Tab-separated table of C-alpha atoms in Angstrom:
chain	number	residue	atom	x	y	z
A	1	UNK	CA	-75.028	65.586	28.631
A	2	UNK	CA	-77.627	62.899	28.890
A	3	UNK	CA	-78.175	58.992	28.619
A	4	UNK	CA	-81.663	58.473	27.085
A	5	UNK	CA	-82.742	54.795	27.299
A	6	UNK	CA	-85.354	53.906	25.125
A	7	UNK	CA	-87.433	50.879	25.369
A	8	UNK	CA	-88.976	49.274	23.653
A	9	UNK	CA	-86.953	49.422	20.463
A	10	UNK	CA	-89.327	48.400	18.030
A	11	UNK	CA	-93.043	46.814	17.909
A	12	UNK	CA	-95.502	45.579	15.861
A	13	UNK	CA	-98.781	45.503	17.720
A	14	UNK	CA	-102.852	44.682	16.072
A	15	UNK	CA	-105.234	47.317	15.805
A	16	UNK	CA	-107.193	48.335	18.761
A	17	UNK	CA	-104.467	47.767	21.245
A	18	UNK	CA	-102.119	49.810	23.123
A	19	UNK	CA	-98.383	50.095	23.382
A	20	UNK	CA	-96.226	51.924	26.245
A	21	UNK	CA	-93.044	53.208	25.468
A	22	UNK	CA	-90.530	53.741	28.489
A	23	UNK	CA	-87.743	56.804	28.706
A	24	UNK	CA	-85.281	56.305	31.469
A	25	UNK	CA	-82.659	58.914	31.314
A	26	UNK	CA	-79.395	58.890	33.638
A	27	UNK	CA	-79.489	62.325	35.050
A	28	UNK	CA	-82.857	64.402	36.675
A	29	UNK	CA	-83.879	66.316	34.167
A	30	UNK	CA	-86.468	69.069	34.123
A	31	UNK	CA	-87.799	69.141	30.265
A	32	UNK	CA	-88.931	65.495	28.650
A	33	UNK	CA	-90.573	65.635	25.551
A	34	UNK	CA	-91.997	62.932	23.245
A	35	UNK	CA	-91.766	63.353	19.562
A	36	UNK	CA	-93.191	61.494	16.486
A	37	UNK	CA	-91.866	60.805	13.458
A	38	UNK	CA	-93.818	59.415	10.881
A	39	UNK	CA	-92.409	57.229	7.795
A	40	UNK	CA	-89.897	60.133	5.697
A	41	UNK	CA	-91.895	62.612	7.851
A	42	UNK	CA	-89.823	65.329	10.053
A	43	UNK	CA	-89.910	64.901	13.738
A	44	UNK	CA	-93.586	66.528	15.085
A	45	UNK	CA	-93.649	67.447	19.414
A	46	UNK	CA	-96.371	65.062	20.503
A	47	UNK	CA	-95.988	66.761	23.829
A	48	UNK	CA	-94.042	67.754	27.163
A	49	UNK	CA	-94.109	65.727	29.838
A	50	UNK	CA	-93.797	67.485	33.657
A	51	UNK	CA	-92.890	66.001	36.520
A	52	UNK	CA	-95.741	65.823	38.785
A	53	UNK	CA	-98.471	67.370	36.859
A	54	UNK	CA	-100.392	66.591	33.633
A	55	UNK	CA	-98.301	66.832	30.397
A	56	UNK	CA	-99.015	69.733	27.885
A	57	UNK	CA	-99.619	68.255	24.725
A	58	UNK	CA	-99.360	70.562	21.127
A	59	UNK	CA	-102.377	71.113	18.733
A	60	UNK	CA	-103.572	67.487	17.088
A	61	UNK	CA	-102.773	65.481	19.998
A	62	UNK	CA	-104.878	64.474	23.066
A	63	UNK	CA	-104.554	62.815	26.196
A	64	UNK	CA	-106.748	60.096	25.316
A	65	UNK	CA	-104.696	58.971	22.717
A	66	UNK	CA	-101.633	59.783	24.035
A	67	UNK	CA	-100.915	59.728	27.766
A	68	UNK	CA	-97.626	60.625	29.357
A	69	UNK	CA	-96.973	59.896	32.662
A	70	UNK	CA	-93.962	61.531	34.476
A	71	UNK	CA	-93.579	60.168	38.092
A	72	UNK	CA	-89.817	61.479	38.517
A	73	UNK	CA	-87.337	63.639	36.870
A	74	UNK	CA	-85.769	60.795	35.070
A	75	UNK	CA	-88.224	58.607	33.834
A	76	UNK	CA	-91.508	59.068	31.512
A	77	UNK	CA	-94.047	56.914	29.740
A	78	UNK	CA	-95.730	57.602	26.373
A	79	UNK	CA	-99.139	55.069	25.724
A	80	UNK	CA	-100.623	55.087	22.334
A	81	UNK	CA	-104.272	53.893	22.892
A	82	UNK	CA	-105.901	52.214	20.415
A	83	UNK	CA	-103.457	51.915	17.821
A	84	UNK	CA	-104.300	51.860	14.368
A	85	UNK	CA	-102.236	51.636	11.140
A	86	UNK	CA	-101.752	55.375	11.094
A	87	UNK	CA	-100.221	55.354	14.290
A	88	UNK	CA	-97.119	53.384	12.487
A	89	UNK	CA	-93.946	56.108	13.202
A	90	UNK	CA	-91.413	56.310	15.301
A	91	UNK	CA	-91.267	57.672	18.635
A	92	UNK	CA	-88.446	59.575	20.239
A	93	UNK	CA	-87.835	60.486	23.923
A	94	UNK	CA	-85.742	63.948	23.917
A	95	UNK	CA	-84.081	65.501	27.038
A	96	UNK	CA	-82.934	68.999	27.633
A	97	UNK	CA	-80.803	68.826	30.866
A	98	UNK	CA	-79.945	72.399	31.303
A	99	UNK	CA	-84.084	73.238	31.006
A	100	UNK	CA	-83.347	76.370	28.795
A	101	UNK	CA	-83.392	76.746	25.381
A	102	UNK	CA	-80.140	77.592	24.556
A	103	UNK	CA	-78.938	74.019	25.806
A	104	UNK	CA	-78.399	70.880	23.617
A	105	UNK	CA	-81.378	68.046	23.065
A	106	UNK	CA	-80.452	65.048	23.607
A	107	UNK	CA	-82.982	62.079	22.239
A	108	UNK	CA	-83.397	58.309	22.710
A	109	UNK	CA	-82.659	56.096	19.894
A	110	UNK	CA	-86.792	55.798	18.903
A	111	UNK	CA	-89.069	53.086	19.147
A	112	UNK	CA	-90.444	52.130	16.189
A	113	UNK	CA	-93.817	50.956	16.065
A	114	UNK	CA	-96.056	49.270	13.354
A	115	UNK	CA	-99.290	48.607	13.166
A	116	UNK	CA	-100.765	45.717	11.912
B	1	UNK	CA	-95.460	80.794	14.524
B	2	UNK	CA	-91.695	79.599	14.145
B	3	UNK	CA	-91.370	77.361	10.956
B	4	UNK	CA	-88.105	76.220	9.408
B	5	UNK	CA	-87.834	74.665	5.900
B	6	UNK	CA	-85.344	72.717	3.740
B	7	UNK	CA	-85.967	73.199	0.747
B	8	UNK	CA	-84.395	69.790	-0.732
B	9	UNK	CA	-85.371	66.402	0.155
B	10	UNK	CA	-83.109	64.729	-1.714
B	11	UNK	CA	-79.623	65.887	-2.591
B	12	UNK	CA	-77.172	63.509	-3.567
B	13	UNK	CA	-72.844	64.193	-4.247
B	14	UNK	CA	-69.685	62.098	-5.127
B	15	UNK	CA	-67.381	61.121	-2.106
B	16	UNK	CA	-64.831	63.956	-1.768
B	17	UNK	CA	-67.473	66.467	-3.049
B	18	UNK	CA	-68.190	69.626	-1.172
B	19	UNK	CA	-71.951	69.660	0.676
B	20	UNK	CA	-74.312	72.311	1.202
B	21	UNK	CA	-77.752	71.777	3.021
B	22	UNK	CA	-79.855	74.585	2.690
B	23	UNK	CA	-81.714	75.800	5.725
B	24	UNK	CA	-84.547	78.934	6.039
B	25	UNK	CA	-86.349	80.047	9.578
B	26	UNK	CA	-88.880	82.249	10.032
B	27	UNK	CA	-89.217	84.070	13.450
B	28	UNK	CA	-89.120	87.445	14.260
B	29	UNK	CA	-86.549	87.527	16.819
B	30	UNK	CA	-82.575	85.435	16.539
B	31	UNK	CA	-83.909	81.944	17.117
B	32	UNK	CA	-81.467	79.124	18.129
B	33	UNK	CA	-80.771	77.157	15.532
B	34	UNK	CA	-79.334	73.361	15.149
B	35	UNK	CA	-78.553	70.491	12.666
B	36	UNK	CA	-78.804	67.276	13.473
B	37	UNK	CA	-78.430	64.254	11.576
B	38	UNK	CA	-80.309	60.805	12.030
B	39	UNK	CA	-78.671	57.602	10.225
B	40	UNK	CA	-80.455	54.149	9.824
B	41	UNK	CA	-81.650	52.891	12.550
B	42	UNK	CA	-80.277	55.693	14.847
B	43	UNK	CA	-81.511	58.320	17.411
B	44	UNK	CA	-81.025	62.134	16.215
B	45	UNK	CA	-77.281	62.937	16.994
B	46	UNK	CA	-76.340	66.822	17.432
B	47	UNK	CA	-73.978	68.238	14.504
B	48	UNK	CA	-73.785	71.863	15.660
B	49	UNK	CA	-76.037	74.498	17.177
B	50	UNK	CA	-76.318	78.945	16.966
B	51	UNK	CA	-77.280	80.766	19.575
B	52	UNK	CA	-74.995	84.243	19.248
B	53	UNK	CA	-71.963	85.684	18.419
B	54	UNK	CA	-69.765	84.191	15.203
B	55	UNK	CA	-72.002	83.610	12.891
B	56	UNK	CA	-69.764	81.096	10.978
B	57	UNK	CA	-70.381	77.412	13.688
B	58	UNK	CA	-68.020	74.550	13.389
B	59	UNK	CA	-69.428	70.922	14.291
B	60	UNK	CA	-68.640	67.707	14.586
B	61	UNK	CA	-67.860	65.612	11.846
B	62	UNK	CA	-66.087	67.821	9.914
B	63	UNK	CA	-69.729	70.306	9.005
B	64	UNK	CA	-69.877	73.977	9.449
B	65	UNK	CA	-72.860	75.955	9.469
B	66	UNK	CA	-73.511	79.727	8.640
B	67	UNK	CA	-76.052	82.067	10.476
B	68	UNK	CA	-76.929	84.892	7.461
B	69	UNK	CA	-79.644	87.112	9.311
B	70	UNK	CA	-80.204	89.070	6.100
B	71	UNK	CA	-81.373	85.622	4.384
B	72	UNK	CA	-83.034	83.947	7.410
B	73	UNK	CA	-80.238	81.139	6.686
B	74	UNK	CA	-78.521	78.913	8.462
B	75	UNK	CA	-76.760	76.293	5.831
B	76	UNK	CA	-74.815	72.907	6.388
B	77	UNK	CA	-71.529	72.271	4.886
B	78	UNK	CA	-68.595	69.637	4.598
B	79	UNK	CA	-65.603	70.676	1.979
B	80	UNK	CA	-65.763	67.010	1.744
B	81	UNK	CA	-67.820	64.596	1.739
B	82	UNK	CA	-67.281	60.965	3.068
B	83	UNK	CA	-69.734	57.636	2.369
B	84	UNK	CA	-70.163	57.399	5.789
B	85	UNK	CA	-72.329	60.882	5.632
B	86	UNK	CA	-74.996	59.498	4.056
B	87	UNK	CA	-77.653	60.058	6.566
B	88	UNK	CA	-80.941	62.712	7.075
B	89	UNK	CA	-79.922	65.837	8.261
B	90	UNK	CA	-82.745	67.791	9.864
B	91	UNK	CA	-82.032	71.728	10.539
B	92	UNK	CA	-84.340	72.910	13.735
B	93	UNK	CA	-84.732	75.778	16.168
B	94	UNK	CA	-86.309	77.073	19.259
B	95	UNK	CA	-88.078	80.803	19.403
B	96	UNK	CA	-89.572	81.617	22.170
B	97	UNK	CA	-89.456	78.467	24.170
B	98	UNK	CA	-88.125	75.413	24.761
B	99	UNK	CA	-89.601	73.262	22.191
B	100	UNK	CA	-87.828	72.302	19.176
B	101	UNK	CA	-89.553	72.972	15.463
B	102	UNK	CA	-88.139	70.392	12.916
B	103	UNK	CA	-87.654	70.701	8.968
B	104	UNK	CA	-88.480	68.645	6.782
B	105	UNK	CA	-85.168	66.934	6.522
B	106	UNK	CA	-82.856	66.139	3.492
B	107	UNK	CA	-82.121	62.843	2.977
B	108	UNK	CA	-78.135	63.011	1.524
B	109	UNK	CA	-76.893	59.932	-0.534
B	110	UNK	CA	-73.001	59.863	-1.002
B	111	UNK	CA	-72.052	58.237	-4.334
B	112	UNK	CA	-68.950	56.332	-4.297
């Protein structure tokens, strides 16, 4: 299992600035991912974040928007740049400490962020 | 691509009801297939999961889940259901990789 730390909690940040989100987790881990979820939207993969190289983000997102940094094998960043009121969601942290895909997820408890 | 959809959005029962959340996939191979459920205010907990084998899962919480290849199905269900359910389920799998793909959730009420 896994211990996802999620911080911060909750925001509310102006237009035009930018937030970063911290995910400590209390095991190494090889797969991080971050996640959106938008107000009563599903959960979307913003993108994975590996440990030592640049993360590999899914269609619709960029690294200019959203950089991840991944120094370690417990601990990753998510920055949304230049935040506008469309970036207002909640964003999850998820683990998978086995590294396949027939293990469990594990996810943080979110940060939720609104923009004003 | 993978996709998975639930169908309802909204389904709401009496305490002491029986539950079922409906659940379709599309992939071409067996995917591996979850539920989770996210309360208020909460991070996504882990209800059950299919990868192989029995097709008929049992969770936590009292749920149970059924694989049905023929129907690209994998359903939720409590024989009954407490207040403290209410909650959004989300159903999910992986195909080919490691990433999760998310429905659309259903958001259950529990009527006292």
């Amino acid at each position: 299992s896994a211990v996802i730390s999620q911080k911060p909690s909750r925001d509310i940040c102006q237009r035009g600035t930018s937030l970063t989100i911290q995910c400590q987790v209390d095991s190494q881990v090889t797969m991080m991912f971050w996640y959106r979820q938008q107000p009563g939207q599903s959960l979307t993969l913003i993108a994975t974040a590996n440990q030592g190289s640049e993360a590999t983000y899914e269609s619709g997102f960029v690294i200019d928007k959203f950089p991840i940094s991944r120094p370690n094998l417990t601990f990753s960043t998510l920055t949304v740049s230049n935040m506008s009121p469309e970036d207002s969601s909640i964003y999850l942290c998820s683990v998978l400490p086995g590294g396949s895909r027939n293990t469990e997820a594990f996810f943080g408890q979110g940060t939720r962020l609104t923009v004003v | 691509a993978q996709s998975v959809t639930q169908p309802d959005i909204h389904i709401t029962v009496s305490e002491g009801a029986s539950l079922e959340l409906r659940c379709n996939y599309s992939y071409g191979a067996t995917p591996y297939l979850f539920w989770y459920v996210q309360s208020p205010g909460q991070g996504l907990q882990l209800l059950l999961k299919y990868f192989s084998g029995d097709t008929l899962v049992q969770g936590i919480k009292g749920f149970e889940a059924e694989f049905k290849r023929s129907q690209s199905s994998f359903n939720l269900r409590k024989p009954s259901v407490h207040w403290s359910d209410a909650a959004e389920y989300f159903c999910a799998s992986t195909g080919g990789g490691n990433k999760l793909t998310f429905g659309t959730g259903t958001q259950l009420k529990v009527e006292l």
